[in-house]
Amino acid sequence: QKEVEQNSGPLSVPEGAIASLNCTYSDRGSQSFFWYRQYSGKSPELIMFIYSNGDKEDGRFTAQLNKASQYVSLLIRDSQPSDSATYLCAVPYYGGSQGNLIFGKGTKLSVKP
Amino acid sequence: GAGVSQSPRYKVAKRGQDVALRCDPISGHVSLFWYQQALGQGPEFLTYFQNEAQLDKSGLPSDRFFAERPEGSVSTLKIQRTQQEDSAVYLCASSLEGGASGVSSSYNEQFFGPGTRLTVL
């Protein structure tokens, strides 16, 4: 059974700082990884997808993947109060299904003005 | 265009009652997923449909849970004889085709609905 681990937080950073969110996964065969953002009471929305080792940047967001260490992270530069949300790491599972997602518990981020 | 919609948004049931939760996926999306999200947890997979075929129901926690998608569009998740431990947010997600893919640079994004918050008293 695949497992995805995240620190539940809360992680508190001041406005303008870099927020670093971490995720580890158990299945060495996992190929790709997703970061979802979930505002309180709302549905998850995809913000980053990464499948190659190294960094992937999209605006203020950078995903970092290290398959040897089974570690994926999300960096948010110039954090804004509007970034305050729970960030969910997910990997696809291809057992009997066609790629349902296995989610971590999520890390709650709070950006203080 | 319209996203994934779910109804009702909130449902309060007495223990032992049956409930039915509805999901309207994005038009043309082949794949439909149901997830259960308990408070403070990430979503957990329940079941998957490709068109009208239920290809995976391994995540359904008990035989009290039943899902269908008879015409390959709208889906209903039914919970019989609800228990307090069934209290959670039930999320529906749809994707254009297949699942999350990820074996190459392509991926099939899953779009989530707003969820139904079920409270069993």
mmCIF file of C-alpha atoms in Angstrom:
data_model
loop_
_atom_site.group_PDB
_atom_site.id
_atom_site.type_symbol
_atom_site.label_atom_id
_atom_site.label_comp_id
_atom_site.label_asym_id
_atom_site.label_seq_id
_atom_site.Cartn_x
_atom_site.Cartn_y
_atom_site.Cartn_z
ATOM 1 C CA GLN A 1 0.000 0.000 0.000
ATOM 2 C CA LYS A 2 1.428 3.306 -1.031
ATOM 3 C CA GLU A 3 1.847 5.882 1.681
ATOM 4 C CA VAL A 4 2.350 9.607 1.460
ATOM 5 C CA GLU A 5 3.576 11.443 4.539
ATOM 6 C CA GLN A 6 3.363 15.146 5.305
ATOM 7 C CA ASN A 7 3.793 17.205 8.443
ATOM 8 C CA SER A 8 0.328 18.399 9.372
ATOM 9 C CA GLY A 9 1.607 21.739 10.637
ATOM 10 C CA PRO A 10 0.449 24.327 11.093
ATOM 11 C CA LEU A 11 3.359 26.001 9.355
ATOM 12 C CA SER A 12 3.403 29.707 10.030
ATOM 13 C CA VAL A 13 5.497 32.106 7.960
ATOM 14 C CA PRO A 14 5.518 35.918 7.720
ATOM 15 C CA GLU A 15 4.306 37.623 4.578
ATOM 16 C CA GLY A 16 7.048 37.800 1.966
ATOM 17 C CA ALA A 17 8.980 34.800 3.307
ATOM 18 C CA ILE A 18 9.564 31.458 1.609
ATOM 19 C CA ALA A 19 7.263 28.667 2.730
ATOM 20 C CA SER A 20 8.707 25.153 2.412
ATOM 21 C CA LEU A 21 6.343 22.196 2.393
ATOM 22 C CA ASN A 22 7.659 18.645 2.446
ATOM 23 C CA CYS A 23 6.343 15.255 1.436
ATOM 24 C CA THR A 24 7.813 11.746 1.486
ATOM 25 C CA TYR A 25 6.403 8.680 -0.236
ATOM 26 C CA SER A 26 6.854 4.969 0.308
ATOM 27 C CA ASP A 27 6.680 3.494 -3.200
ATOM 28 C CA ARG A 28 10.018 3.797 -4.941
ATOM 29 C CA GLY A 29 8.235 3.091 -8.223
ATOM 30 C CA SER A 30 6.144 6.260 -8.066
ATOM 31 C CA GLN A 31 6.740 8.303 -11.187
ATOM 32 C CA SER A 32 4.804 11.500 -10.734
ATOM 33 C CA PHE A 33 3.593 13.757 -7.996
ATOM 34 C CA PHE A 34 0.904 16.342 -7.516
ATOM 35 C CA TRP A 35 0.508 19.292 -5.187
ATOM 36 C CA TYR A 36 -3.036 20.428 -4.452
ATOM 37 C CA ARG A 37 -4.117 23.490 -2.522
ATOM 38 C CA GLN A 38 -7.276 23.321 -0.430
ATOM 39 C CA TYR A 39 -8.771 26.396 1.152
ATOM 40 C CA SER A 40 -10.862 25.798 4.254
ATOM 41 C CA GLY A 41 -14.244 24.412 3.291
ATOM 42 C CA LYS A 42 -13.324 24.241 -0.389
ATOM 43 C CA SER A 43 -12.308 21.507 -2.799
ATOM 44 C CA PRO A 44 -8.686 20.693 -3.683
ATOM 45 C CA GLU A 45 -7.247 22.431 -6.741
ATOM 46 C CA LEU A 46 -4.147 21.332 -8.608
ATOM 47 C CA ILE A 47 -1.253 23.777 -8.439
ATOM 48 C CA MET A 48 1.783 21.719 -9.477
ATOM 49 C CA PHE A 49 2.631 18.461 -11.231
ATOM 50 C CA ILE A 50 6.164 17.084 -11.364
ATOM 51 C CA TYR A 51 7.588 13.848 -12.761
ATOM 52 C CA SER A 52 11.297 14.541 -13.321
ATOM 53 C CA ASN A 53 14.040 14.791 -10.756
ATOM 54 C CA GLY A 54 15.007 18.354 -10.017
ATOM 55 C CA ASP A 55 13.033 21.552 -9.871
ATOM 56 C CA LYS A 56 9.943 22.766 -11.678
ATOM 57 C CA GLU A 57 8.987 26.401 -11.380
ATOM 58 C CA ASP A 58 5.620 28.038 -12.003
ATOM 59 C CA GLY A 59 5.362 31.636 -10.903
ATOM 60 C CA ARG A 60 5.967 31.841 -7.167
ATOM 61 C CA PHE A 61 5.752 28.053 -6.815
ATOM 62 C CA THR A 62 8.658 25.605 -7.178
ATOM 63 C CA ALA A 63 8.295 21.860 -6.854
ATOM 64 C CA GLN A 64 11.415 19.850 -6.093
ATOM 65 C CA LEU A 65 11.655 16.107 -6.629
ATOM 66 C CA ASN A 66 14.344 13.733 -5.400
ATOM 67 C CA LYS A 67 13.393 10.180 -6.347
ATOM 68 C CA ALA A 68 16.468 8.640 -4.706
ATOM 69 C CA SER A 69 15.389 10.079 -1.366
ATOM 70 C CA GLN A 70 11.669 9.615 -2.125
ATOM 71 C CA TYR A 71 11.071 13.205 -1.300
ATOM 72 C CA VAL A 72 9.087 15.956 -2.975
ATOM 73 C CA SER A 73 8.736 19.514 -1.750
ATOM 74 C CA LEU A 74 6.870 22.675 -2.627
ATOM 75 C CA LEU A 75 8.404 26.095 -2.144
ATOM 76 C CA ILE A 76 6.259 29.209 -2.168
ATOM 77 C CA ARG A 77 8.256 32.398 -2.643
ATOM 78 C CA ASP A 78 7.068 35.814 -1.490
ATOM 79 C CA SER A 79 4.286 34.174 0.543
ATOM 80 C CA GLN A 80 1.026 36.078 0.678
ATOM 81 C CA PRO A 81 -1.840 35.826 3.188
ATOM 82 C CA SER A 82 -3.922 34.463 0.306
ATOM 83 C CA ASP A 83 -1.588 31.439 0.238
ATOM 84 C CA SER A 84 -2.943 30.394 3.641
ATOM 85 C CA ALA A 85 -4.466 26.984 2.974
ATOM 86 C CA THR A 86 -3.812 23.276 3.363
ATOM 87 C CA TYR A 87 -1.381 21.846 0.813
ATOM 88 C CA LEU A 88 -1.893 18.238 -0.169
ATOM 89 C CA CYS A 89 0.770 16.038 -1.735
ATOM 90 C CA ALA A 90 -0.527 13.175 -3.890
ATOM 91 C CA VAL A 91 0.766 10.282 -5.960
ATOM 92 C CA PRO A 92 -1.231 8.216 -8.457
ATOM 93 C CA TYR A 93 -2.018 4.583 -7.711
ATOM 94 C CA TYR A 94 -2.363 2.152 -10.596
ATOM 95 C CA GLY A 95 -3.350 -0.994 -8.752
ATOM 96 C CA GLY A 96 -6.840 -1.900 -9.771
ATOM 97 C CA SER A 97 -7.746 1.556 -10.914
ATOM 98 C CA GLN A 98 -6.727 4.019 -13.567
ATOM 99 C CA GLY A 99 -4.775 6.394 -11.468
ATOM 100 C CA ASN A 100 -6.744 7.405 -8.435
ATOM 101 C CA LEU A 101 -4.715 9.640 -6.154
ATOM 102 C CA ILE A 102 -3.179 8.716 -2.807
ATOM 103 C CA PHE A 103 -3.072 11.854 -0.694
ATOM 104 C CA GLY A 104 -1.060 12.832 2.329
ATOM 105 C CA LYS A 105 -2.830 14.368 5.296
ATOM 106 C CA GLY A 106 -1.865 17.831 4.125
ATOM 107 C CA THR A 107 0.152 20.638 5.668
ATOM 108 C CA LYS A 108 -1.735 23.666 6.900
ATOM 109 C CA LEU A 109 0.070 26.871 5.967
ATOM 110 C CA SER A 110 -0.623 30.197 7.638
ATOM 111 C CA VAL A 111 0.935 33.354 6.184
ATOM 112 C CA LYS A 112 0.878 36.203 8.673
ATOM 113 C CA PRO A 113 0.607 39.809 7.380
ATOM 114 C CA GLY B 1 -17.604 26.315 -18.427
ATOM 115 C CA ALA B 2 -19.294 24.572 -15.547
ATOM 116 C CA GLY B 3 -17.148 22.602 -13.174
ATOM 117 C CA VAL B 4 -17.978 19.511 -11.162
ATOM 118 C CA SER B 5 -21.087 19.999 -9.092
ATOM 119 C CA GLN B 6 -22.314 18.027 -6.109
ATOM 120 C CA SER B 7 -25.545 17.974 -4.185
ATOM 121 C CA PRO B 8 -26.549 18.377 -1.517
ATOM 122 C CA ARG B 9 -23.718 20.497 -0.163
ATOM 123 C CA TYR B 10 -24.653 19.585 3.396
ATOM 124 C CA LYS B 11 -26.529 16.589 4.710
ATOM 125 C CA VAL B 12 -27.429 15.748 8.283
ATOM 126 C CA ALA B 13 -28.652 12.216 8.861
ATOM 127 C CA LYS B 14 -29.695 10.292 11.903
ATOM 128 C CA ARG B 15 -27.763 7.119 12.539
ATOM 129 C CA GLY B 16 -29.340 4.318 10.578
ATOM 130 C CA GLN B 17 -30.762 6.470 7.788
ATOM 131 C CA ASP B 18 -29.878 5.975 4.131
ATOM 132 C CA VAL B 19 -28.384 8.872 2.179
ATOM 133 C CA ALA B 20 -27.721 9.527 -1.503
ATOM 134 C CA LEU B 21 -25.071 11.947 -2.715
ATOM 135 C CA ARG B 22 -25.032 13.198 -6.282
ATOM 136 C CA CYS B 23 -22.161 14.200 -8.545
ATOM 137 C CA ASP B 24 -22.419 15.957 -11.913
ATOM 138 C CA PRO B 25 -19.013 15.722 -13.608
ATOM 139 C CA ILE B 26 -17.684 18.081 -16.221
ATOM 140 C CA SER B 27 -19.425 17.359 -19.519
ATOM 141 C CA GLY B 28 -17.467 14.891 -21.634
ATOM 142 C CA HIS B 29 -15.266 13.647 -18.819
ATOM 143 C CA VAL B 30 -14.852 9.905 -19.012
ATOM 144 C CA SER B 31 -13.444 9.231 -15.565
ATOM 145 C CA LEU B 32 -15.154 9.858 -12.263
ATOM 146 C CA PHE B 33 -13.746 9.320 -8.790
ATOM 147 C CA TRP B 34 -15.279 9.433 -5.324
ATOM 148 C CA TYR B 35 -13.130 10.313 -2.313
ATOM 149 C CA GLN B 36 -13.893 10.565 1.393
ATOM 150 C CA GLN B 37 -12.202 13.289 3.425
ATOM 151 C CA ALA B 38 -12.388 13.107 7.212
ATOM 152 C CA LEU B 39 -11.670 16.212 9.250
ATOM 153 C CA GLY B 40 -7.963 17.035 9.253
ATOM 154 C CA GLN B 41 -7.134 14.282 6.771
ATOM 155 C CA GLY B 42 -6.401 14.103 3.079
ATOM 156 C CA PRO B 43 -8.986 12.681 0.685
ATOM 157 C CA GLU B 44 -9.134 8.880 0.556
ATOM 158 C CA PHE B 45 -10.136 7.011 -2.574
ATOM 159 C CA LEU B 46 -13.471 5.210 -2.568
ATOM 160 C CA THR B 47 -14.310 4.179 -6.114
ATOM 161 C CA TYR B 48 -13.647 4.869 -9.797
ATOM 162 C CA PHE B 49 -15.809 4.837 -12.929
ATOM 163 C CA GLN B 50 -14.789 4.903 -16.539
ATOM 164 C CA ASN B 51 -17.972 5.929 -18.330
ATOM 165 C CA GLU B 52 -20.667 3.707 -16.789
ATOM 166 C CA ALA B 53 -18.301 0.932 -15.742
ATOM 167 C CA GLN B 54 -17.218 0.806 -12.130
ATOM 168 C CA LEU B 55 -13.637 -0.378 -12.553
ATOM 169 C CA ASP B 56 -12.453 -0.098 -8.979
ATOM 170 C CA LYS B 57 -14.426 -0.089 -5.756
ATOM 171 C CA SER B 58 -11.613 -1.240 -3.514
ATOM 172 C CA GLY B 59 -11.805 1.872 -1.346
ATOM 173 C CA LEU B 60 -15.420 1.494 -0.295
ATOM 174 C CA PRO B 61 -15.219 0.924 3.463
ATOM 175 C CA SER B 62 -18.118 -1.498 3.770
ATOM 176 C CA ASP B 63 -20.983 -3.066 1.869
ATOM 177 C CA ARG B 64 -23.154 -0.212 3.137
ATOM 178 C CA PHE B 65 -21.536 1.963 0.486
ATOM 179 C CA PHE B 66 -22.733 1.697 -3.087
ATOM 180 C CA ALA B 67 -22.008 3.855 -6.121
ATOM 181 C CA GLU B 68 -23.428 3.950 -9.619
ATOM 182 C CA ARG B 69 -23.107 5.883 -12.837
ATOM 183 C CA PRO B 70 -25.747 4.247 -15.058
ATOM 184 C CA GLU B 71 -25.491 6.504 -18.103
ATOM 185 C CA GLY B 72 -21.853 7.414 -17.827
ATOM 186 C CA SER B 73 -22.433 10.955 -16.635
ATOM 187 C CA VAL B 74 -24.117 11.672 -13.286
ATOM 188 C CA SER B 75 -23.027 9.470 -10.399
ATOM 189 C CA THR B 76 -24.683 8.693 -7.093
ATOM 190 C CA LEU B 77 -22.967 7.498 -3.945
ATOM 191 C CA LYS B 78 -25.395 5.795 -1.592
ATOM 192 C CA ILE B 79 -24.701 5.003 2.032
ATOM 193 C CA GLN B 80 -27.098 2.675 3.767
ATOM 194 C CA ARG B 81 -27.711 2.561 7.519
ATOM 195 C CA THR B 82 -25.374 5.477 8.157
ATOM 196 C CA GLN B 83 -23.033 5.350 11.143
ATOM 197 C CA GLN B 84 -21.281 8.164 12.967
ATOM 198 C CA GLU B 85 -17.951 7.154 11.465
ATOM 199 C CA ASP B 86 -19.394 7.935 8.031
ATOM 200 C CA SER B 87 -19.342 11.647 8.905
ATOM 201 C CA ALA B 88 -16.965 13.266 6.434
ATOM 202 C CA VAL B 89 -16.815 15.349 3.291
ATOM 203 C CA TYR B 90 -17.460 13.287 0.169
ATOM 204 C CA LEU B 91 -15.617 14.631 -2.839
ATOM 205 C CA CYS B 92 -16.267 13.785 -6.438
ATOM 206 C CA ALA B 93 -13.641 14.363 -9.118
ATOM 207 C CA SER B 94 -13.700 13.929 -12.873
ATOM 208 C CA SER B 95 -11.027 13.807 -15.526
ATOM 209 C CA LEU B 96 -11.130 13.869 -19.286
ATOM 210 C CA GLU B 97 -9.847 10.348 -19.705
ATOM 211 C CA GLY B 98 -8.081 7.684 -17.742
ATOM 212 C CA GLY B 99 -6.759 8.546 -14.327
ATOM 213 C CA ALA B 100 -3.859 10.525 -13.029
ATOM 214 C CA SER B 101 -1.481 9.032 -15.607
ATOM 215 C CA GLY B 102 1.958 10.276 -14.744
ATOM 216 C CA VAL B 103 3.944 7.612 -16.547
ATOM 217 C CA SER B 104 5.223 10.312 -18.839
ATOM 218 C CA SER B 105 5.106 14.054 -18.939
ATOM 219 C CA SER B 106 1.369 14.009 -19.523
ATOM 220 C CA TYR B 107 -1.231 13.846 -16.841
ATOM 221 C CA ASN B 108 -4.985 13.758 -16.615
ATOM 222 C CA GLU B 109 -5.962 16.424 -14.160
ATOM 223 C CA GLN B 110 -8.696 15.510 -11.757
ATOM 224 C CA PHE B 111 -11.130 18.355 -11.167
ATOM 225 C CA PHE B 112 -12.837 18.246 -7.812
ATOM 226 C CA GLY B 113 -16.357 19.237 -6.924
ATOM 227 C CA PRO B 114 -17.181 21.280 -3.808
ATOM 228 C CA GLY B 115 -18.024 18.159 -1.833
ATOM 229 C CA THR B 116 -20.938 17.080 0.308
ATOM 230 C CA ARG B 117 -20.437 17.428 4.046
ATOM 231 C CA LEU B 118 -22.242 14.527 5.708
ATOM 232 C CA THR B 119 -22.910 14.653 9.424
ATOM 233 C CA VAL B 120 -24.378 11.567 11.069
ATOM 234 C CA LEU B 121 -25.919 12.180 14.471
#
